[in-house]
PDB file of C-alpha atoms and ligand atoms in Angstrom:
ATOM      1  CA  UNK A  28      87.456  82.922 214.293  1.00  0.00           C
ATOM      2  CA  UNK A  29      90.520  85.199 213.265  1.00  0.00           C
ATOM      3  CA  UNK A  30      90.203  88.880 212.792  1.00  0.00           C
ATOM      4  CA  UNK A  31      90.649  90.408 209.686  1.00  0.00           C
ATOM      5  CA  UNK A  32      90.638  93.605 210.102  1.00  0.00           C
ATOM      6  CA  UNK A  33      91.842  95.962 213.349  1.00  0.00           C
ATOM      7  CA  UNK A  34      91.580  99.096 214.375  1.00  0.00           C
ATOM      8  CA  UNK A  35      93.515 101.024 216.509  1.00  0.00           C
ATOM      9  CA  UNK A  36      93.116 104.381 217.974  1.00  0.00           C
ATOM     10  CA  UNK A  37      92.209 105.380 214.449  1.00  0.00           C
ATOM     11  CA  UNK A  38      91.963 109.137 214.215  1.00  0.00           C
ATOM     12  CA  UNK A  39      91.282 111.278 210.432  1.00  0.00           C
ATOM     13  CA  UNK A  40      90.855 114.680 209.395  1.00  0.00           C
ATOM     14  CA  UNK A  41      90.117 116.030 205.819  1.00  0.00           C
ATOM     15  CA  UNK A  42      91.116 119.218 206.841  1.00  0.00           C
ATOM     16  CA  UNK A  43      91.485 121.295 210.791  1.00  0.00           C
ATOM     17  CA  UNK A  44      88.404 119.237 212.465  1.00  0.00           C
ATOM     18  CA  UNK A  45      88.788 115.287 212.615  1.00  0.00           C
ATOM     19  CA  UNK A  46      85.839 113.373 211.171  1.00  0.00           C
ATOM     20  CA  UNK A  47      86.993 110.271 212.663  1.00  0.00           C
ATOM     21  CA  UNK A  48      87.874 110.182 216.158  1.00  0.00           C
ATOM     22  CA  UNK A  49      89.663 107.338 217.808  1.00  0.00           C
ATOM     23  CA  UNK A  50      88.158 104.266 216.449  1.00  0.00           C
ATOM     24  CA  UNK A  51      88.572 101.221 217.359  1.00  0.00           C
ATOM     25  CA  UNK A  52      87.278  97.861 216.710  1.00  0.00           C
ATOM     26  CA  UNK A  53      87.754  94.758 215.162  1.00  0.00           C
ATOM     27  CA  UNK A  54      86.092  92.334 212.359  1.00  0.00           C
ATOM     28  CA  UNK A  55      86.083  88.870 212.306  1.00  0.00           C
ATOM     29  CA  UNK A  56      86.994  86.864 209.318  1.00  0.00           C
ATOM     30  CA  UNK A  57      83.477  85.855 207.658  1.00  0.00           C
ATOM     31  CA  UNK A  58      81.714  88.621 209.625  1.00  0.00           C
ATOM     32  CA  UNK A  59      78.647  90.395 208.115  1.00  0.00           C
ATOM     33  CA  UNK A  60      78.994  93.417 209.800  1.00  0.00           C
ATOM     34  CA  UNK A  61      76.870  96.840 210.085  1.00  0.00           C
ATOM     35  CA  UNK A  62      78.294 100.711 209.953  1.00  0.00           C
ATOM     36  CA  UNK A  63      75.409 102.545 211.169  1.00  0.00           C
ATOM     37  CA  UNK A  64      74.801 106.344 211.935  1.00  0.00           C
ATOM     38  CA  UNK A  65      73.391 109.628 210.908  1.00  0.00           C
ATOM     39  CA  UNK A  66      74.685 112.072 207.950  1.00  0.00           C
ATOM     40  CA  UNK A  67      77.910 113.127 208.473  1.00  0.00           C
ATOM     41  CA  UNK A  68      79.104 110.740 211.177  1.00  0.00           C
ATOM     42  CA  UNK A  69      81.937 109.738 209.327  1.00  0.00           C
ATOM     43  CA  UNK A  70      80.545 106.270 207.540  1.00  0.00           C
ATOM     44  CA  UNK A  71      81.639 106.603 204.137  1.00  0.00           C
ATOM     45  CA  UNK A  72      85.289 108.014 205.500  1.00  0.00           C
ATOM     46  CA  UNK A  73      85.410 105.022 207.748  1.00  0.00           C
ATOM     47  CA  UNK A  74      84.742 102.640 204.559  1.00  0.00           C
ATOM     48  CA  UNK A  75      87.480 104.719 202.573  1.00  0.00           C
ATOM     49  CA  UNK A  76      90.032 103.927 205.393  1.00  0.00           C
ATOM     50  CA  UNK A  77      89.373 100.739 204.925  1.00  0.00           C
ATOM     51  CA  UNK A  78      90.113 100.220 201.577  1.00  0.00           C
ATOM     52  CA  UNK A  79      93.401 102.844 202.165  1.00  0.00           C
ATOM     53  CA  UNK A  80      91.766 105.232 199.614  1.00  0.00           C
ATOM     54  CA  UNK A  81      91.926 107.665 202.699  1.00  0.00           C
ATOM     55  CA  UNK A  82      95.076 107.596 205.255  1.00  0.00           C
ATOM     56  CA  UNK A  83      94.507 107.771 208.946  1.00  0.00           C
ATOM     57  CA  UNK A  84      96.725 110.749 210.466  1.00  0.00           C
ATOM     58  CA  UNK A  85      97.012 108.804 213.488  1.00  0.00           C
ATOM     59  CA  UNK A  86      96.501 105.523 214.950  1.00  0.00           C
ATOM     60  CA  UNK A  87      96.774 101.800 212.358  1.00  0.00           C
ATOM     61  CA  UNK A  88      94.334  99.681 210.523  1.00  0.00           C
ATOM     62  CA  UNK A  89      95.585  96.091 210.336  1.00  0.00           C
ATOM     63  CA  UNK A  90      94.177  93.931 207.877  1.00  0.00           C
ATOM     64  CA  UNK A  91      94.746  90.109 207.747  1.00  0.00           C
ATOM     65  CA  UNK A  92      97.812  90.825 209.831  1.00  0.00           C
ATOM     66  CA  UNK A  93      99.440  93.451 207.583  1.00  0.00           C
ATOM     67  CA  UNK A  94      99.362  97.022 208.456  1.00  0.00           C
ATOM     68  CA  UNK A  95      97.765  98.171 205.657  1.00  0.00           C
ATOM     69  CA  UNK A  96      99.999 100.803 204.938  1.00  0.00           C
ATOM     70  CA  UNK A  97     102.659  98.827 203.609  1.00  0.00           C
ATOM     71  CA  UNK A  98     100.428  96.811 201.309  1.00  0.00           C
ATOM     72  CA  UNK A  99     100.962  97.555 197.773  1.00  0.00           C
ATOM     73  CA  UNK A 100      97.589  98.960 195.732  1.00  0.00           C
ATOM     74  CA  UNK A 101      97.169  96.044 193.731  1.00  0.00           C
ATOM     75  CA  UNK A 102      97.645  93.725 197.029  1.00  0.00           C
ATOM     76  CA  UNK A 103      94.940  95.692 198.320  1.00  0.00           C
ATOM     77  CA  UNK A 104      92.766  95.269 195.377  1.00  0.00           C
ATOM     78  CA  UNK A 105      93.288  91.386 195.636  1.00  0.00           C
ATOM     79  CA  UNK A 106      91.960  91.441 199.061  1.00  0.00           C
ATOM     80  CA  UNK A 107      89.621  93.753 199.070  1.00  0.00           C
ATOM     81  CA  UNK A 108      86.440  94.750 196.836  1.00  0.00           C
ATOM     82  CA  UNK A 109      84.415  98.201 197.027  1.00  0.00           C
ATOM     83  CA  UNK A 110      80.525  98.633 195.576  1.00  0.00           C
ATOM     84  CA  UNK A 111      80.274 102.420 195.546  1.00  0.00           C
ATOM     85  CA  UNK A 112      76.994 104.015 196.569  1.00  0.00           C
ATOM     86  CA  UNK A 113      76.182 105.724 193.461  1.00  0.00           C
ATOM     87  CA  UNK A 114      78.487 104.227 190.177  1.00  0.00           C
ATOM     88  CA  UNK A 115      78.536 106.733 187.230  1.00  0.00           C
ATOM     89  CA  UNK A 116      79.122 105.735 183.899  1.00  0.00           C
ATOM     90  CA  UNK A 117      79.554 108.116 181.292  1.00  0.00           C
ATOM     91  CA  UNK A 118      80.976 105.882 178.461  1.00  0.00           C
ATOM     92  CA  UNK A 119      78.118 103.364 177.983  1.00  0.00           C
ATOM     93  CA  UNK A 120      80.667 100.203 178.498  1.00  0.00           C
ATOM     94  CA  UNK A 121      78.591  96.701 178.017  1.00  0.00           C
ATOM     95  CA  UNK A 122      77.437  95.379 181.178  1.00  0.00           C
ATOM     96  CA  UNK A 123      80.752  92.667 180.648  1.00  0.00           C
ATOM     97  CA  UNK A 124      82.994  94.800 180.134  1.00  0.00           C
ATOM     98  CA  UNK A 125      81.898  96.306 183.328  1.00  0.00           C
ATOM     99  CA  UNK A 126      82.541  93.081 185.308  1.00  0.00           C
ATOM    100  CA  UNK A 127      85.728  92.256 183.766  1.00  0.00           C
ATOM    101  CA  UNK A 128      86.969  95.531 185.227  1.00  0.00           C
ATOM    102  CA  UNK A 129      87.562  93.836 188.328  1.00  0.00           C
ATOM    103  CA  UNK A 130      90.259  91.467 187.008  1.00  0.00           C
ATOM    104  CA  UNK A 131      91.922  94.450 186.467  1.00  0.00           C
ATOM    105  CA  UNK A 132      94.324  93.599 189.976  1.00  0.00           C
ATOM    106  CA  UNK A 133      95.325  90.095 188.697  1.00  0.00           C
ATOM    107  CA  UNK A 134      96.277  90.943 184.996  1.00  0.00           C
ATOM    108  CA  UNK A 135      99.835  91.573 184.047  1.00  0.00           C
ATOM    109  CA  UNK A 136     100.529  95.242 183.431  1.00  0.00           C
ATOM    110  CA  UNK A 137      99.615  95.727 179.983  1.00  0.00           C
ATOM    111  CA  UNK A 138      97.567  92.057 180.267  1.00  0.00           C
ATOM    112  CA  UNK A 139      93.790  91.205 178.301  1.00  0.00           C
ATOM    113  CA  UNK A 140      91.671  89.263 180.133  1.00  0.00           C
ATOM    114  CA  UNK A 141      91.945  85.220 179.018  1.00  0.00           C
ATOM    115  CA  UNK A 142      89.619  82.673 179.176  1.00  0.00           C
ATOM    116  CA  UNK A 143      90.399  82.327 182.924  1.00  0.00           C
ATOM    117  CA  UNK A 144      89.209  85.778 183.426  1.00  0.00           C
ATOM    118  CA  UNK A 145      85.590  85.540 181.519  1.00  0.00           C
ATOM    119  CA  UNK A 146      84.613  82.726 183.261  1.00  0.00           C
ATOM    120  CA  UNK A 147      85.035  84.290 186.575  1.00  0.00           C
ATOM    121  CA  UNK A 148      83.315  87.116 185.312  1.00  0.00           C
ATOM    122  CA  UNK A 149      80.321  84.558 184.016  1.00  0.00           C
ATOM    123  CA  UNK A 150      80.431  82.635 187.196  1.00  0.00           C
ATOM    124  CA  UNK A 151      79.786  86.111 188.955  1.00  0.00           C
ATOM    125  CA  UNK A 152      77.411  87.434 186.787  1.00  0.00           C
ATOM    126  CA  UNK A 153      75.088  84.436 186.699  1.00  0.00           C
ATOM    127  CA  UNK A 154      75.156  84.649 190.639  1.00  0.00           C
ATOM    128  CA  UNK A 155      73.698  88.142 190.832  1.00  0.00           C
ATOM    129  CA  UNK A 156      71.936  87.302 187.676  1.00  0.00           C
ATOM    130  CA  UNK A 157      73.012  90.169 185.009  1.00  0.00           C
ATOM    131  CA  UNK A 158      74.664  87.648 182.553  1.00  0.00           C
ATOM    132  CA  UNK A 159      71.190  87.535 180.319  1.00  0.00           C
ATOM    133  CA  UNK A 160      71.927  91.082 180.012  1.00  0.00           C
ATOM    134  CA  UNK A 161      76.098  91.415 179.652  1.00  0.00           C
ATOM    135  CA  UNK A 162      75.592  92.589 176.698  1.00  0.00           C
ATOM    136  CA  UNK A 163      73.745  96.072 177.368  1.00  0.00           C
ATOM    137  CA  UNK A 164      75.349  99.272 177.842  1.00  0.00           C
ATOM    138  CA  UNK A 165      75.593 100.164 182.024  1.00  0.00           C
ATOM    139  CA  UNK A 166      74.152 103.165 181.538  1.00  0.00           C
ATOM    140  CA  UNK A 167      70.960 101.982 180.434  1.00  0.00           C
ATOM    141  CA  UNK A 168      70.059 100.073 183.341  1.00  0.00           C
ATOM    142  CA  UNK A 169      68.085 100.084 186.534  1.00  0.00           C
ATOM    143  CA  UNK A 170      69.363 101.103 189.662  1.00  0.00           C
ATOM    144  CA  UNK A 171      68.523  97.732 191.648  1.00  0.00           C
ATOM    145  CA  UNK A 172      70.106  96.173 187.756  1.00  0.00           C
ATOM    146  CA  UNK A 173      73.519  98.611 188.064  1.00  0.00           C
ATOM    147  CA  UNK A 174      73.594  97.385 191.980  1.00  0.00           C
ATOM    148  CA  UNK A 175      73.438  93.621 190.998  1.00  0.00           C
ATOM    149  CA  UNK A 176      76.123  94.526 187.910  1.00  0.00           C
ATOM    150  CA  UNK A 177      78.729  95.986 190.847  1.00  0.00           C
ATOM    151  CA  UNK A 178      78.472  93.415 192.797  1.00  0.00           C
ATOM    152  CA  UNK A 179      79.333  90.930 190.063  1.00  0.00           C
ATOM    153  CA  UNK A 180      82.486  93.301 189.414  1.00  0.00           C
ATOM    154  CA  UNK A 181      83.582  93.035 193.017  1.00  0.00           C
ATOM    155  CA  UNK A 182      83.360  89.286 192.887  1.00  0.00           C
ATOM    156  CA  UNK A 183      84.933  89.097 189.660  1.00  0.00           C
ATOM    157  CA  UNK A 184      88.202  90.937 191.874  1.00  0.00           C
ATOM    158  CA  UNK A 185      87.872  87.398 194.312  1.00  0.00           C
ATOM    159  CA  UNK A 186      88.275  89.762 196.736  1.00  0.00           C
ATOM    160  CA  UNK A 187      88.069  87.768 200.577  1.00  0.00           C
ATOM    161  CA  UNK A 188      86.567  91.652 201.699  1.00  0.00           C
ATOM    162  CA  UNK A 189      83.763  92.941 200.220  1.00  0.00           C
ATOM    163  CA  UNK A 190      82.722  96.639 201.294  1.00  0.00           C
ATOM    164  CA  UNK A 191      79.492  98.118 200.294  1.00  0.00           C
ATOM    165  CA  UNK A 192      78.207 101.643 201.087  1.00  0.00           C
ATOM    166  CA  UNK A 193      74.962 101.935 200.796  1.00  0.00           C
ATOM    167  CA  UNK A 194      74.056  99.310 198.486  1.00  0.00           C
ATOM    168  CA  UNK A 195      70.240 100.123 198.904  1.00  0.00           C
ATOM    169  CA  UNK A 196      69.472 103.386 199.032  1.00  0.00           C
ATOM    170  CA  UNK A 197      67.629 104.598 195.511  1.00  0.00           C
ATOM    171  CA  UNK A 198      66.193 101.110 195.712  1.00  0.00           C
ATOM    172  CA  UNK A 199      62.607  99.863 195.992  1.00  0.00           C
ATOM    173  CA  UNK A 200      61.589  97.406 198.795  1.00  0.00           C
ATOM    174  CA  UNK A 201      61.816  94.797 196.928  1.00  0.00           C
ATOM    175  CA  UNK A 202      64.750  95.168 195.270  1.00  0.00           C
ATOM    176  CA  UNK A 203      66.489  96.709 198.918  1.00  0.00           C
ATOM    177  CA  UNK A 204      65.689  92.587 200.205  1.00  0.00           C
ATOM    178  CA  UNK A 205      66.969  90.966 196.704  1.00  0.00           C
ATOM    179  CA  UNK A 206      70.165  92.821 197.189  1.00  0.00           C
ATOM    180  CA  UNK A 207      70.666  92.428 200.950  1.00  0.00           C
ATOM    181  CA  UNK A 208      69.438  88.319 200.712  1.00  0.00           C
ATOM    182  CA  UNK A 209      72.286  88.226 197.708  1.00  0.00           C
ATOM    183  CA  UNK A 210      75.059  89.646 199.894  1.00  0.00           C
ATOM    184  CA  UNK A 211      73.708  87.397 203.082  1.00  0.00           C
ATOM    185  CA  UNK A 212      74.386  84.347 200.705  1.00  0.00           C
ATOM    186  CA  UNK A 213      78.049  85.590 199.595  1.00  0.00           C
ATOM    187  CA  UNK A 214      78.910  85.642 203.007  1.00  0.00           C
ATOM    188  CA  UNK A 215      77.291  82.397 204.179  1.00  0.00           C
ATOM    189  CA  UNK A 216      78.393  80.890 200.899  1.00  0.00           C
ATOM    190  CA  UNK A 217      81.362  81.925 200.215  1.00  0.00           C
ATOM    191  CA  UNK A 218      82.823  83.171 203.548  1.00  0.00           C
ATOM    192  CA  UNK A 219      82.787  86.478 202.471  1.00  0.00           C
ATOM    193  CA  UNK A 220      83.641  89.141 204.833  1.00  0.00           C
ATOM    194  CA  UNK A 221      80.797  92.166 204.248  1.00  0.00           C
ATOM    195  CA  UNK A 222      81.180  95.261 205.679  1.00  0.00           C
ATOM    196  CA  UNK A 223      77.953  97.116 204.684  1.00  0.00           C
ATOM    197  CA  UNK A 224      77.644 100.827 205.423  1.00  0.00           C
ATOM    198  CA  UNK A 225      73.365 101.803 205.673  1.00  0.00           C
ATOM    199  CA  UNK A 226      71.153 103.963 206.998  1.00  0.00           C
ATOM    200  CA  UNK A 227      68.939 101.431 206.882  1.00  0.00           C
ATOM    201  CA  UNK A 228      68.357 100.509 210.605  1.00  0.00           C
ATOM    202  CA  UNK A 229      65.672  97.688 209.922  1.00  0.00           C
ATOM    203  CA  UNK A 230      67.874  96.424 207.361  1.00  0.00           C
ATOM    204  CA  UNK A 231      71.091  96.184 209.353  1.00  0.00           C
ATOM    205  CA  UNK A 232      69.135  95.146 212.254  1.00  0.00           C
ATOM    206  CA  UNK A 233      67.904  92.395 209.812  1.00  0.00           C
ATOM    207  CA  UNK A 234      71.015  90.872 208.395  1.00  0.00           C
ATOM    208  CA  UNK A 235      74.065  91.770 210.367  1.00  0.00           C
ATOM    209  CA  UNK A 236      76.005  89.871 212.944  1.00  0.00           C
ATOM    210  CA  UNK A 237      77.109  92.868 214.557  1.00  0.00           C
ATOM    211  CA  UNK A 238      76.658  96.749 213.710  1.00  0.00           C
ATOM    212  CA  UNK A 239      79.033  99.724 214.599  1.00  0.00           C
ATOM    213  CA  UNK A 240      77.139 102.632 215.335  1.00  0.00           C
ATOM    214  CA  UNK A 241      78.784 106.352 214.566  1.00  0.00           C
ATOM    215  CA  UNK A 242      78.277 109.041 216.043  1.00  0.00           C
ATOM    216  CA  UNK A 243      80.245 112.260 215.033  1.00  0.00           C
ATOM    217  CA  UNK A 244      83.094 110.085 214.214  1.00  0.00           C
ATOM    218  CA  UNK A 245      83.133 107.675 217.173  1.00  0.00           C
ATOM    219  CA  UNK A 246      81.899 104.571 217.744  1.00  0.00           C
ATOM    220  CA  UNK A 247      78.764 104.873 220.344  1.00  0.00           C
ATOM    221  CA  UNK A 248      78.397 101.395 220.645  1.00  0.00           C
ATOM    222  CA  UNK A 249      79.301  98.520 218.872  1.00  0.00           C
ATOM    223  CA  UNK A 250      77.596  95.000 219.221  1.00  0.00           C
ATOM    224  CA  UNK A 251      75.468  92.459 217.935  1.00  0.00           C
ATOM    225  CA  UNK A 252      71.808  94.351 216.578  1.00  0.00           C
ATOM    226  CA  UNK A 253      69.414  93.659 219.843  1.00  0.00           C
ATOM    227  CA  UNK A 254      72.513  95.583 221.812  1.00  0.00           C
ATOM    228  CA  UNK A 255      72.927  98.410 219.360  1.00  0.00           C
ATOM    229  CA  UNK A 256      69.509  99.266 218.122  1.00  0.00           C
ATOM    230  CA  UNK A 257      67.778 101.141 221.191  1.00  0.00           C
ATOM    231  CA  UNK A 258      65.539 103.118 221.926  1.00  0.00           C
ATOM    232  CA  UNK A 259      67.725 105.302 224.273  1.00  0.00           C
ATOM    233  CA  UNK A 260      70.417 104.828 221.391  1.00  0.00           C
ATOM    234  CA  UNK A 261      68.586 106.043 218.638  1.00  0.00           C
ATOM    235  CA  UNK A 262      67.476 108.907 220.632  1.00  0.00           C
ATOM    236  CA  UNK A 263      70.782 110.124 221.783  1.00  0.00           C
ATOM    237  CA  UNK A 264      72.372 109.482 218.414  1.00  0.00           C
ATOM    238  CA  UNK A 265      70.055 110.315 215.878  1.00  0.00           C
ATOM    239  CA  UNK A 266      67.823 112.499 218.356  1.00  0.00           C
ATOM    240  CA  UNK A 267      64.837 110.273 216.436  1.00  0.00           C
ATOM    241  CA  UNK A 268      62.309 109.095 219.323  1.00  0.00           C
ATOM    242  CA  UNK A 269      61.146 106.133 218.176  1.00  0.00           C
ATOM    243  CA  UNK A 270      59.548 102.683 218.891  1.00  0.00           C
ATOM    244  CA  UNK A 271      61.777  99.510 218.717  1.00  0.00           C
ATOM    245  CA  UNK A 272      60.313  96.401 219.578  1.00  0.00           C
ATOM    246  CA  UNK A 273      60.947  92.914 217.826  1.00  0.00           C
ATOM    247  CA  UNK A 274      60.323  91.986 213.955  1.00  0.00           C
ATOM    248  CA  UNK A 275      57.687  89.105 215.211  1.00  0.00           C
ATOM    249  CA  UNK A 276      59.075  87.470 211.523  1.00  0.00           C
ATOM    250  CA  UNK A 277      62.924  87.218 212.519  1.00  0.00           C
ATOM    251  CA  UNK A 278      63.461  88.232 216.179  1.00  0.00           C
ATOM    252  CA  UNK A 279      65.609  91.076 215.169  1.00  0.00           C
ATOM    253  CA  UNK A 280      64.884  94.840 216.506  1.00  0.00           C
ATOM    254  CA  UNK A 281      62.536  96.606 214.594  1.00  0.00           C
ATOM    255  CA  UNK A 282      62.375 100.567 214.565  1.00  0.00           C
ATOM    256  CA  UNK A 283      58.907 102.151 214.058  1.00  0.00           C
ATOM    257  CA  UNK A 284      59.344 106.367 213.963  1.00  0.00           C
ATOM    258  CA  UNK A 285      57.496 108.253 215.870  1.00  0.00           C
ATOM    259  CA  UNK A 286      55.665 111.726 215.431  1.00  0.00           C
ATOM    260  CA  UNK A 287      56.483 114.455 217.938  1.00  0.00           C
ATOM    261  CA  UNK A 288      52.686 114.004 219.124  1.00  0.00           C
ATOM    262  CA  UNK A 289      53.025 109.933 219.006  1.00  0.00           C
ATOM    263  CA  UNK A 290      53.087 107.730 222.498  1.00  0.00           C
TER     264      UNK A 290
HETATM  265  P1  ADP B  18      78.491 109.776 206.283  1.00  0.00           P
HETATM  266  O1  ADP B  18      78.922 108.758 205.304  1.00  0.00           O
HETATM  267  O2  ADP B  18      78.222 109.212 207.657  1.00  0.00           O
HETATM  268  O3  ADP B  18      77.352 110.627 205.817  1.00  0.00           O
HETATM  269  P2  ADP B  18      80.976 111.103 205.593  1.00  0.00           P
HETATM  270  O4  ADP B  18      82.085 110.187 205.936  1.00  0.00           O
HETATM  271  O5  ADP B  18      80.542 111.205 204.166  1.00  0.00           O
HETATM  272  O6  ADP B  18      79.719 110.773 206.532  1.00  0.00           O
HETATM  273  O7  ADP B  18      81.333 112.561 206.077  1.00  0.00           O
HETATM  274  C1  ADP B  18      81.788 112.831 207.388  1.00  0.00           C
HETATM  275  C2  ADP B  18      82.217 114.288 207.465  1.00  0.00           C
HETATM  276  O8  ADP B  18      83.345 114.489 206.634  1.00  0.00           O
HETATM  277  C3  ADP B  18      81.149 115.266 207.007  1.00  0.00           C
HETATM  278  O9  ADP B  18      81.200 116.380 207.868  1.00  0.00           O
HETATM  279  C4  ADP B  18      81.595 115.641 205.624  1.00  0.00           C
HETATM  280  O10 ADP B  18      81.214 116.961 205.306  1.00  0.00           O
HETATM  281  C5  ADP B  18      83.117 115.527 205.708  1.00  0.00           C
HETATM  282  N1  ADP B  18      83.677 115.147 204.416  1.00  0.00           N
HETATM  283  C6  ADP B  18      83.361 114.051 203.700  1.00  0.00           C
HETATM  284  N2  ADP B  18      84.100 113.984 202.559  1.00  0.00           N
HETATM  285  C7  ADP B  18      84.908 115.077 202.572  1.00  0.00           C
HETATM  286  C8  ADP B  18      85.907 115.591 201.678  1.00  0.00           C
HETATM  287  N3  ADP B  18      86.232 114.943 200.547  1.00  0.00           N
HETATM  288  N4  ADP B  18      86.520 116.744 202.007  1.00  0.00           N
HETATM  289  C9  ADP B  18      86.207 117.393 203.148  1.00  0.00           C
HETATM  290  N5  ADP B  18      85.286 116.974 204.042  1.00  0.00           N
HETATM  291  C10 ADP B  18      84.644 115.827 203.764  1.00  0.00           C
END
């Protein structure tokens, strides 16, 4: 497997204190892989390096052999697709409109989408399922609904990256699985690198080849999920004491919380 993205020595501030501290890793093309850690460890920073909405101060991020510096936006936007944690809509756009968005990086500068372009966009939304409803405003929607409708935007960019931060979180159970089986497919389907940013534990455990755990803006450890997900980790990291023994269903590590008074 080739990488597709690296880090090196990759070191950020927002302002005096750095929020990411010398990171470095890499991802594999076709990877499904994990960004783990508590509030405030530097996830969603780490995700917005990735995509070069942030800068690194120091240190490079290298992706598909380019140093992503000297990648033009729209290159960028090619390669690389983004499913924000919480979209907001204030213009109730139709759920289509929505999707074509993401041609937006291959249409000529003043371009409309052509017939090309829609059926990407159909393609895309029949896979996550929102085409019976393209024709509803976004704002009227579900959150697990909106979730489904970002993803078919992303796909719609034919990006080879797709990075998600926290794709799950004002979702029910059911709808946290329907979304996490979805982007298991895209990847096994379609080759799909995902880099998914929870803090789901049980779900990363569950579905990624490998998870980066933060921890005040380094990597503790970083490794595939029976490595990663400790007991002694989670304690040190999180300062959670907790159970973790083996999801009986899939073999993965499952995390049970403790009380203070518990075992
Ligand atoms: P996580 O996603 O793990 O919760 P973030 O990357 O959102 O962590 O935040 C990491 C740190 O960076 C936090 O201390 C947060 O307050 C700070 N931070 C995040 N965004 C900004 C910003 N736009 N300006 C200044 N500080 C920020």
């Amino acid at each position: 497997m080739s990488k597709i993205y690296e880090l090196n020595e990759v070191w950020f501030r927002y302002y005096r204190d750095w929020i990411l501290k010398d990171i470095s890793f890499q991802v594999e093309k076709g990877e499904l892989l994990g960004i783990i850690g508590p509030n405030g460890s530097g996830k969603t920073t780490l995700l917005r390096i990735l995509d070069r909405i942030l800068i690194p101060q120091r240190g490079k991020v290298i992706v598909d052999c380019l140093d992503l510096r000297g990648i033009r936006r729209r290159e960028i936007a090619q390669m690389v697709a983004v499913v924000p944690q919480e979209p907001q809509f204030s213009f109730p756009f139709s759920v289509l409109e929505v999707v074509l968005m993401g041609r937006a990086p291959h249409l000529r500068s003043v371009g409309f989408e052509g017939k090309k372009d829609y059926s990407i966009a159909r393609r895309a939304m029949e896979l996550t399922d929102t085409w019976r409803f393209s024709a509803r405003s976004i704002t009227e929607l579900s959150g697990g609904e909106r979730q489904r409708v970002m993803i078919a935007r992303a796909l719609t960019q034919e990006p080879e990256i797709l990075l998600l931060d926290e794709p799950t979180s004002h979702l029910d159970i059911n709808h946290q699985v329907e979304i996490m089986d979805l982007v298991r497919d895209l990847n096994t389907s379609r080759g799909l690198t995902v880099i998914v940013v929870s803090h789901d534990i049980n779900l990363s455990a569950e579905y990624c080849d490998r998870i980066v755990m933060l921890s005040e803006g380094e990597v503790h450890q970083i490794g595939g999920a029976g490595e990663v997900i400790t007991a002694r980790n989670l304690q040190d990291v999180y300062g959670a004491k907790v159970l973790v023994d083996t999801n009986p269903a899939s073999s993965a590590p499952r995390v049970t919380l403790l009380s203070r008074e518990g075992l």
